[in-house]
């Protein structure tokens, strides 16, 4: 199973940017996608987007486009989430989650421990 | 925009059986929706239980099973234990610009 380890909690002021990292170990060389998911306090899960480490494809939710960048650094096998122009509504725990995919299979199987980002 | 709907809360007795469902505003949930189910306990990240509607991970307890039922994805818990008290989320694939959408979650109480 892939191991995903995230960076620590962060506190930001409104208007600032935040960068969250997710280091992946033992991920497959094909058919793997790292998603970003956030959870506001007391709320449900929200899919934000993600990156395919092997082919470099990125996807992001329409409501976040323009404020979010998702990247992958092969040299350190780490995914990054950059979110700009923060507002208090961005206060949440941010998770990275790994999806194994192939024909007729899409399996979310690994989750990072979560990173709390507080905007205040 | 696509909305995925789950029961907000359900209660099951210890040893009992309960079924959680997951529906989509775009139409019937099928195998092409690649339903995934997760369990989340307070202060913890979600834990994957089911993928592809019916397939279990190696760590998924046998008392959990997934299915497609009447145009919805379903998660059935047979023989509920106190440790199963948690929030459960489904995730559906829709393709397009917002390919993955989570349901709002079901708070399951074992009482």
PDB file of C-alpha atoms in Angstrom:
ATOM      1  CA  UNK A   1       0.000   0.000   0.000  1.00  0.00           C
ATOM      2  CA  UNK A   2       1.197   3.490  -0.835  1.00  0.00           C
ATOM      3  CA  UNK A   3       2.273   5.599   2.139  1.00  0.00           C
ATOM      4  CA  UNK A   4       1.349   9.290   2.000  1.00  0.00           C
ATOM      5  CA  UNK A   5       2.869  11.684   4.550  1.00  0.00           C
ATOM      6  CA  UNK A   6       1.800  15.320   4.651  1.00  0.00           C
ATOM      7  CA  UNK A   7       3.341  18.526   5.929  1.00  0.00           C
ATOM      8  CA  UNK A   8       2.379  20.071   9.236  1.00  0.00           C
ATOM      9  CA  UNK A   9      -0.362  22.499  10.201  1.00  0.00           C
ATOM     10  CA  UNK A  10      -0.255  26.087   9.061  1.00  0.00           C
ATOM     11  CA  UNK A  11      -1.898  29.363  10.038  1.00  0.00           C
ATOM     12  CA  UNK A  12      -2.358  32.036   7.404  1.00  0.00           C
ATOM     13  CA  UNK A  13      -3.855  35.487   7.190  1.00  0.00           C
ATOM     14  CA  UNK A  14      -6.602  36.276   4.673  1.00  0.00           C
ATOM     15  CA  UNK A  15      -5.169  37.023   1.256  1.00  0.00           C
ATOM     16  CA  UNK A  16      -2.074  34.901   1.811  1.00  0.00           C
ATOM     17  CA  UNK A  17      -1.114  31.648   0.060  1.00  0.00           C
ATOM     18  CA  UNK A  18      -0.424  28.194   1.466  1.00  0.00           C
ATOM     19  CA  UNK A  19       1.562  25.250   0.164  1.00  0.00           C
ATOM     20  CA  UNK A  20       0.846  21.743   1.441  1.00  0.00           C
ATOM     21  CA  UNK A  21       3.040  18.779   0.608  1.00  0.00           C
ATOM     22  CA  UNK A  22       2.333  15.059   0.375  1.00  0.00           C
ATOM     23  CA  UNK A  23       5.265  12.668   0.130  1.00  0.00           C
ATOM     24  CA  UNK A  24       4.473   9.356  -1.539  1.00  0.00           C
ATOM     25  CA  UNK A  25       6.346   6.146  -0.934  1.00  0.00           C
ATOM     26  CA  UNK A  26       5.968   2.857  -2.827  1.00  0.00           C
ATOM     27  CA  UNK A  27       3.544   4.275  -5.407  1.00  0.00           C
ATOM     28  CA  UNK A  28       2.983   2.352  -8.665  1.00  0.00           C
ATOM     29  CA  UNK A  29       4.891   3.406 -11.762  1.00  0.00           C
ATOM     30  CA  UNK A  30       1.680   3.451 -13.809  1.00  0.00           C
ATOM     31  CA  UNK A  31      -1.975   4.003 -13.098  1.00  0.00           C
ATOM     32  CA  UNK A  32      -1.756   6.199 -10.039  1.00  0.00           C
ATOM     33  CA  UNK A  33      -3.292   9.582  -9.265  1.00  0.00           C
ATOM     34  CA  UNK A  34      -2.859  11.728  -6.183  1.00  0.00           C
ATOM     35  CA  UNK A  35      -5.974  13.683  -5.263  1.00  0.00           C
ATOM     36  CA  UNK A  36      -6.459  16.576  -2.876  1.00  0.00           C
ATOM     37  CA  UNK A  37      -9.542  16.564  -0.658  1.00  0.00           C
ATOM     38  CA  UNK A  38     -10.478  19.079   2.013  1.00  0.00           C
ATOM     39  CA  UNK A  39     -12.806  19.033   4.989  1.00  0.00           C
ATOM     40  CA  UNK A  40     -13.984  22.214   6.673  1.00  0.00           C
ATOM     41  CA  UNK A  41     -14.647  22.002  10.429  1.00  0.00           C
ATOM     42  CA  UNK A  42     -17.699  19.829  11.075  1.00  0.00           C
ATOM     43  CA  UNK A  43     -18.360  19.435   7.361  1.00  0.00           C
ATOM     44  CA  UNK A  44     -18.062  16.748   4.707  1.00  0.00           C
ATOM     45  CA  UNK A  45     -15.363  15.934   2.198  1.00  0.00           C
ATOM     46  CA  UNK A  46     -14.763  18.096  -0.876  1.00  0.00           C
ATOM     47  CA  UNK A  47     -12.802  16.923  -3.912  1.00  0.00           C
ATOM     48  CA  UNK A  48     -10.353  19.604  -5.033  1.00  0.00           C
ATOM     49  CA  UNK A  49      -8.356  17.992  -7.825  1.00  0.00           C
ATOM     50  CA  UNK A  50      -5.055  16.227  -8.209  1.00  0.00           C
ATOM     51  CA  UNK A  51      -2.055  15.158 -10.252  1.00  0.00           C
ATOM     52  CA  UNK A  52      -0.923  11.996 -12.015  1.00  0.00           C
ATOM     53  CA  UNK A  53       2.733  11.539 -10.958  1.00  0.00           C
ATOM     54  CA  UNK A  54       3.579   9.364 -13.922  1.00  0.00           C
ATOM     55  CA  UNK A  55       2.197  11.403 -16.805  1.00  0.00           C
ATOM     56  CA  UNK A  56       1.961  14.872 -15.257  1.00  0.00           C
ATOM     57  CA  UNK A  57      -1.759  15.401 -15.900  1.00  0.00           C
ATOM     58  CA  UNK A  58      -3.534  17.666 -13.405  1.00  0.00           C
ATOM     59  CA  UNK A  59      -7.228  18.250 -12.729  1.00  0.00           C
ATOM     60  CA  UNK A  60      -8.872  20.799 -10.455  1.00  0.00           C
ATOM     61  CA  UNK A  61     -12.416  21.581  -9.432  1.00  0.00           C
ATOM     62  CA  UNK A  62     -13.926  24.456 -11.438  1.00  0.00           C
ATOM     63  CA  UNK A  63     -14.706  26.502  -8.313  1.00  0.00           C
ATOM     64  CA  UNK A  64     -11.009  26.563  -7.387  1.00  0.00           C
ATOM     65  CA  UNK A  65      -9.514  27.213 -10.804  1.00  0.00           C
ATOM     66  CA  UNK A  66      -7.431  30.342 -10.804  1.00  0.00           C
ATOM     67  CA  UNK A  67      -6.522  29.905  -7.136  1.00  0.00           C
ATOM     68  CA  UNK A  68      -5.159  26.376  -7.017  1.00  0.00           C
ATOM     69  CA  UNK A  69      -2.071  24.715  -8.456  1.00  0.00           C
ATOM     70  CA  UNK A  70      -1.275  21.045  -8.031  1.00  0.00           C
ATOM     71  CA  UNK A  71       2.171  19.783  -8.911  1.00  0.00           C
ATOM     72  CA  UNK A  72       4.448  16.768  -8.565  1.00  0.00           C
ATOM     73  CA  UNK A  73       8.189  16.764  -7.929  1.00  0.00           C
ATOM     74  CA  UNK A  74       9.612  13.494  -9.196  1.00  0.00           C
ATOM     75  CA  UNK A  75      12.997  14.013  -7.546  1.00  0.00           C
ATOM     76  CA  UNK A  76      11.449  13.865  -4.075  1.00  0.00           C
ATOM     77  CA  UNK A  77       8.272  11.901  -4.946  1.00  0.00           C
ATOM     78  CA  UNK A  78       6.130  14.634  -3.430  1.00  0.00           C
ATOM     79  CA  UNK A  79       2.869  16.231  -4.501  1.00  0.00           C
ATOM     80  CA  UNK A  80       2.180  19.870  -3.711  1.00  0.00           C
ATOM     81  CA  UNK A  81      -1.016  21.838  -3.324  1.00  0.00           C
ATOM     82  CA  UNK A  82      -0.757  25.617  -3.692  1.00  0.00           C
ATOM     83  CA  UNK A  83      -3.813  27.663  -2.774  1.00  0.00           C
ATOM     84  CA  UNK A  84      -3.758  31.451  -3.145  1.00  0.00           C
ATOM     85  CA  UNK A  85      -5.906  34.371  -2.004  1.00  0.00           C
ATOM     86  CA  UNK A  86      -7.011  32.539   1.113  1.00  0.00           C
ATOM     87  CA  UNK A  87     -10.230  33.435   2.926  1.00  0.00           C
ATOM     88  CA  UNK A  88     -11.617  32.103   6.223  1.00  0.00           C
ATOM     89  CA  UNK A  89     -13.763  29.730   4.120  1.00  0.00           C
ATOM     90  CA  UNK A  90     -10.552  27.908   3.158  1.00  0.00           C
ATOM     91  CA  UNK A  91     -10.025  26.861   6.782  1.00  0.00           C
ATOM     92  CA  UNK A  92     -10.032  23.085   6.622  1.00  0.00           C
ATOM     93  CA  UNK A  93      -8.079  19.886   6.981  1.00  0.00           C
ATOM     94  CA  UNK A  94      -6.467  19.146   3.633  1.00  0.00           C
ATOM     95  CA  UNK A  95      -5.885  15.500   2.702  1.00  0.00           C
ATOM     96  CA  UNK A  96      -4.005  13.897  -0.123  1.00  0.00           C
ATOM     97  CA  UNK A  97      -5.467  10.593  -1.289  1.00  0.00           C
ATOM     98  CA  UNK A  98      -4.073   8.039  -3.693  1.00  0.00           C
ATOM     99  CA  UNK A  99      -6.122   6.431  -6.464  1.00  0.00           C
ATOM    100  CA  UNK A 100      -5.008   3.293  -8.265  1.00  0.00           C
ATOM    101  CA  UNK A 101      -6.572   3.172 -11.707  1.00  0.00           C
ATOM    102  CA  UNK A 102      -6.608   0.872 -14.698  1.00  0.00           C
ATOM    103  CA  UNK A 103      -9.250  -0.229 -17.166  1.00  0.00           C
ATOM    104  CA  UNK A 104     -12.546  -0.573 -15.263  1.00  0.00           C
ATOM    105  CA  UNK A 105     -10.929   0.062 -11.906  1.00  0.00           C
ATOM    106  CA  UNK A 106     -10.730   3.255  -9.879  1.00  0.00           C
ATOM    107  CA  UNK A 107      -9.726   2.609  -6.307  1.00  0.00           C
ATOM    108  CA  UNK A 108      -9.010   5.219  -3.683  1.00  0.00           C
ATOM    109  CA  UNK A 109      -6.793   3.234  -1.346  1.00  0.00           C
ATOM    110  CA  UNK A 110      -4.414   5.504   0.560  1.00  0.00           C
ATOM    111  CA  UNK A 111      -4.844   8.691   2.542  1.00  0.00           C
ATOM    112  CA  UNK A 112      -2.412  11.105   4.103  1.00  0.00           C
ATOM    113  CA  UNK A 113      -2.820  12.022   7.745  1.00  0.00           C
ATOM    114  CA  UNK A 114      -4.230  15.458   6.928  1.00  0.00           C
ATOM    115  CA  UNK A 115      -2.926  19.016   7.219  1.00  0.00           C
ATOM    116  CA  UNK A 116      -4.867  21.662   9.095  1.00  0.00           C
ATOM    117  CA  UNK A 117      -4.814  25.056   7.410  1.00  0.00           C
ATOM    118  CA  UNK A 118      -6.373  27.839   9.464  1.00  0.00           C
ATOM    119  CA  UNK A 119      -7.070  31.209   7.880  1.00  0.00           C
ATOM    120  CA  UNK A 120      -7.593  33.967  10.400  1.00  0.00           C
TER     121      UNK A 120
ATOM    122  CA  UNK B   1     -23.788  21.062 -10.561  1.00  0.00           C
ATOM    123  CA  UNK B   2     -23.809  17.410  -9.633  1.00  0.00           C
ATOM    124  CA  UNK B   3     -25.111  16.554  -6.169  1.00  0.00           C
ATOM    125  CA  UNK B   4     -24.497  13.196  -4.499  1.00  0.00           C
ATOM    126  CA  UNK B   5     -26.973  12.382  -1.739  1.00  0.00           C
ATOM    127  CA  UNK B   6     -26.645  10.136   1.293  1.00  0.00           C
ATOM    128  CA  UNK B   7     -28.832   9.636   4.354  1.00  0.00           C
ATOM    129  CA  UNK B   8     -27.711  12.238   6.920  1.00  0.00           C
ATOM    130  CA  UNK B   9     -27.930   9.792   9.795  1.00  0.00           C
ATOM    131  CA  UNK B  10     -28.827   6.187  10.536  1.00  0.00           C
ATOM    132  CA  UNK B  11     -28.971   4.078  13.680  1.00  0.00           C
ATOM    133  CA  UNK B  12     -28.357   0.356  13.942  1.00  0.00           C
ATOM    134  CA  UNK B  13     -28.470  -1.971  16.924  1.00  0.00           C
ATOM    135  CA  UNK B  14     -25.373  -3.965  17.865  1.00  0.00           C
ATOM    136  CA  UNK B  15     -25.399  -7.128  15.767  1.00  0.00           C
ATOM    137  CA  UNK B  16     -27.952  -5.652  13.385  1.00  0.00           C
ATOM    138  CA  UNK B  17     -27.841  -4.897   9.676  1.00  0.00           C
ATOM    139  CA  UNK B  18     -28.050  -1.497   8.020  1.00  0.00           C
ATOM    140  CA  UNK B  19     -27.774  -0.273   4.437  1.00  0.00           C
ATOM    141  CA  UNK B  20     -26.439   3.146   3.506  1.00  0.00           C
ATOM    142  CA  UNK B  21     -27.218   4.481   0.047  1.00  0.00           C
ATOM    143  CA  UNK B  22     -25.671   6.961  -2.369  1.00  0.00           C
ATOM    144  CA  UNK B  23     -27.509   8.585  -5.263  1.00  0.00           C
ATOM    145  CA  UNK B  24     -26.592  11.077  -7.975  1.00  0.00           C
ATOM    146  CA  UNK B  25     -28.575  14.033  -9.296  1.00  0.00           C
ATOM    147  CA  UNK B  26     -27.408  13.173 -12.828  1.00  0.00           C
ATOM    148  CA  UNK B  27     -29.180   9.797 -12.922  1.00  0.00           C
ATOM    149  CA  UNK B  28     -28.722   6.161 -11.914  1.00  0.00           C
ATOM    150  CA  UNK B  29     -25.479   5.153 -10.271  1.00  0.00           C
ATOM    151  CA  UNK B  30     -23.841   2.396 -12.311  1.00  0.00           C
ATOM    152  CA  UNK B  31     -20.529   0.572 -12.365  1.00  0.00           C
ATOM    153  CA  UNK B  32     -19.241   3.410 -14.551  1.00  0.00           C
ATOM    154  CA  UNK B  33     -19.662   5.689 -11.530  1.00  0.00           C
ATOM    155  CA  UNK B  34     -16.910   3.654  -9.839  1.00  0.00           C
ATOM    156  CA  UNK B  35     -18.451   4.076  -6.362  1.00  0.00           C
ATOM    157  CA  UNK B  36     -15.951   4.232  -3.525  1.00  0.00           C
ATOM    158  CA  UNK B  37     -16.954   4.110   0.155  1.00  0.00           C
ATOM    159  CA  UNK B  38     -15.010   5.469   3.117  1.00  0.00           C
ATOM    160  CA  UNK B  39     -15.293   5.331   6.885  1.00  0.00           C
ATOM    161  CA  UNK B  40     -14.160   8.288   8.967  1.00  0.00           C
ATOM    162  CA  UNK B  41     -13.896   8.486  12.734  1.00  0.00           C
ATOM    163  CA  UNK B  42     -13.426  11.769  14.632  1.00  0.00           C
ATOM    164  CA  UNK B  43      -9.968  13.236  14.247  1.00  0.00           C
ATOM    165  CA  UNK B  44      -8.869  10.638  11.723  1.00  0.00           C
ATOM    166  CA  UNK B  45      -8.472  10.625   7.939  1.00  0.00           C
ATOM    167  CA  UNK B  46     -10.984   8.640   5.926  1.00  0.00           C
ATOM    168  CA  UNK B  47     -10.322   4.940   5.515  1.00  0.00           C
ATOM    169  CA  UNK B  48     -11.197   3.218   2.254  1.00  0.00           C
ATOM    170  CA  UNK B  49     -13.698   0.365   2.496  1.00  0.00           C
ATOM    171  CA  UNK B  50     -15.098  -0.362  -0.978  1.00  0.00           C
ATOM    172  CA  UNK B  51     -14.144   0.475  -4.566  1.00  0.00           C
ATOM    173  CA  UNK B  52     -15.784  -0.225  -7.921  1.00  0.00           C
ATOM    174  CA  UNK B  53     -19.115  -0.508  -6.072  1.00  0.00           C
ATOM    175  CA  UNK B  54     -18.515  -4.031  -4.787  1.00  0.00           C
ATOM    176  CA  UNK B  55     -14.796  -4.691  -4.332  1.00  0.00           C
ATOM    177  CA  UNK B  56     -13.232  -4.774  -0.881  1.00  0.00           C
ATOM    178  CA  UNK B  57      -9.733  -3.764   0.079  1.00  0.00           C
ATOM    179  CA  UNK B  58      -7.594  -6.327   1.845  1.00  0.00           C
ATOM    180  CA  UNK B  59      -8.229  -4.556   5.152  1.00  0.00           C
ATOM    181  CA  UNK B  60     -12.002  -4.205   4.801  1.00  0.00           C
ATOM    182  CA  UNK B  61     -13.863  -6.197   7.464  1.00  0.00           C
ATOM    183  CA  UNK B  62     -16.028  -8.959   5.998  1.00  0.00           C
ATOM    184  CA  UNK B  63     -19.155  -7.494   7.593  1.00  0.00           C
ATOM    185  CA  UNK B  64     -19.050  -4.604   5.089  1.00  0.00           C
ATOM    186  CA  UNK B  65     -20.263  -5.157   1.542  1.00  0.00           C
ATOM    187  CA  UNK B  66     -21.034  -2.916  -1.424  1.00  0.00           C
ATOM    188  CA  UNK B  67     -23.649  -3.190  -4.135  1.00  0.00           C
ATOM    189  CA  UNK B  68     -25.695  -1.352  -6.736  1.00  0.00           C
ATOM    190  CA  UNK B  69     -29.315  -1.227  -5.683  1.00  0.00           C
ATOM    191  CA  UNK B  70     -32.164   0.435  -7.526  1.00  0.00           C
ATOM    192  CA  UNK B  71     -30.011   3.036  -9.269  1.00  0.00           C
ATOM    193  CA  UNK B  72     -27.981   3.789  -6.164  1.00  0.00           C
ATOM    194  CA  UNK B  73     -24.721   2.618  -4.669  1.00  0.00           C
ATOM    195  CA  UNK B  74     -25.191   0.862  -1.361  1.00  0.00           C
ATOM    196  CA  UNK B  75     -23.005  -0.062   1.581  1.00  0.00           C
ATOM    197  CA  UNK B  76     -24.356  -2.798   3.834  1.00  0.00           C
ATOM    198  CA  UNK B  77     -23.088  -3.493   7.305  1.00  0.00           C
ATOM    199  CA  UNK B  78     -24.088  -6.905   8.642  1.00  0.00           C
ATOM    200  CA  UNK B  79     -23.464  -7.593  12.307  1.00  0.00           C
ATOM    201  CA  UNK B  80     -22.780  -4.040  13.429  1.00  0.00           C
ATOM    202  CA  UNK B  81     -20.251  -3.505  16.181  1.00  0.00           C
ATOM    203  CA  UNK B  82     -19.819  -0.460  18.443  1.00  0.00           C
ATOM    204  CA  UNK B  83     -16.529   0.254  16.657  1.00  0.00           C
ATOM    205  CA  UNK B  84     -18.457   0.794  13.408  1.00  0.00           C
ATOM    206  CA  UNK B  85     -19.910   4.027  14.730  1.00  0.00           C
ATOM    207  CA  UNK B  86     -18.508   6.630  12.350  1.00  0.00           C
ATOM    208  CA  UNK B  87     -19.227   8.873   9.379  1.00  0.00           C
ATOM    209  CA  UNK B  88     -19.461   7.120   6.030  1.00  0.00           C
ATOM    210  CA  UNK B  89     -18.873   8.844   2.710  1.00  0.00           C
ATOM    211  CA  UNK B  90     -19.465   7.707  -0.826  1.00  0.00           C
ATOM    212  CA  UNK B  91     -17.563   9.063  -3.818  1.00  0.00           C
ATOM    213  CA  UNK B  92     -18.817   8.887  -7.395  1.00  0.00           C
ATOM    214  CA  UNK B  93     -17.094   9.440 -10.723  1.00  0.00           C
ATOM    215  CA  UNK B  94     -18.939  11.618 -13.230  1.00  0.00           C
ATOM    216  CA  UNK B  95     -16.201  12.572 -15.676  1.00  0.00           C
ATOM    217  CA  UNK B  96     -16.086  16.055 -17.132  1.00  0.00           C
ATOM    218  CA  UNK B  97     -14.575  19.119 -15.439  1.00  0.00           C
ATOM    219  CA  UNK B  98     -15.511  17.946 -11.940  1.00  0.00           C
ATOM    220  CA  UNK B  99     -14.991  14.202 -12.234  1.00  0.00           C
ATOM    221  CA  UNK B 100     -15.270  13.171  -8.597  1.00  0.00           C
ATOM    222  CA  UNK B 101     -18.047  14.191  -6.197  1.00  0.00           C
ATOM    223  CA  UNK B 102     -18.450  13.159  -2.572  1.00  0.00           C
ATOM    224  CA  UNK B 103     -21.760  12.529  -0.903  1.00  0.00           C
ATOM    225  CA  UNK B 104     -22.600  14.575   2.148  1.00  0.00           C
ATOM    226  CA  UNK B 105     -21.889  11.656   4.456  1.00  0.00           C
ATOM    227  CA  UNK B 106     -23.975   9.446   6.757  1.00  0.00           C
ATOM    228  CA  UNK B 107     -23.471   9.533  10.486  1.00  0.00           C
ATOM    229  CA  UNK B 108     -23.950   5.969  11.674  1.00  0.00           C
ATOM    230  CA  UNK B 109     -24.819   5.362  15.299  1.00  0.00           C
ATOM    231  CA  UNK B 110     -24.590   1.893  16.812  1.00  0.00           C
ATOM    232  CA  UNK B 111     -27.009   1.871  19.707  1.00  0.00           C
TER     233      UNK B 111
END
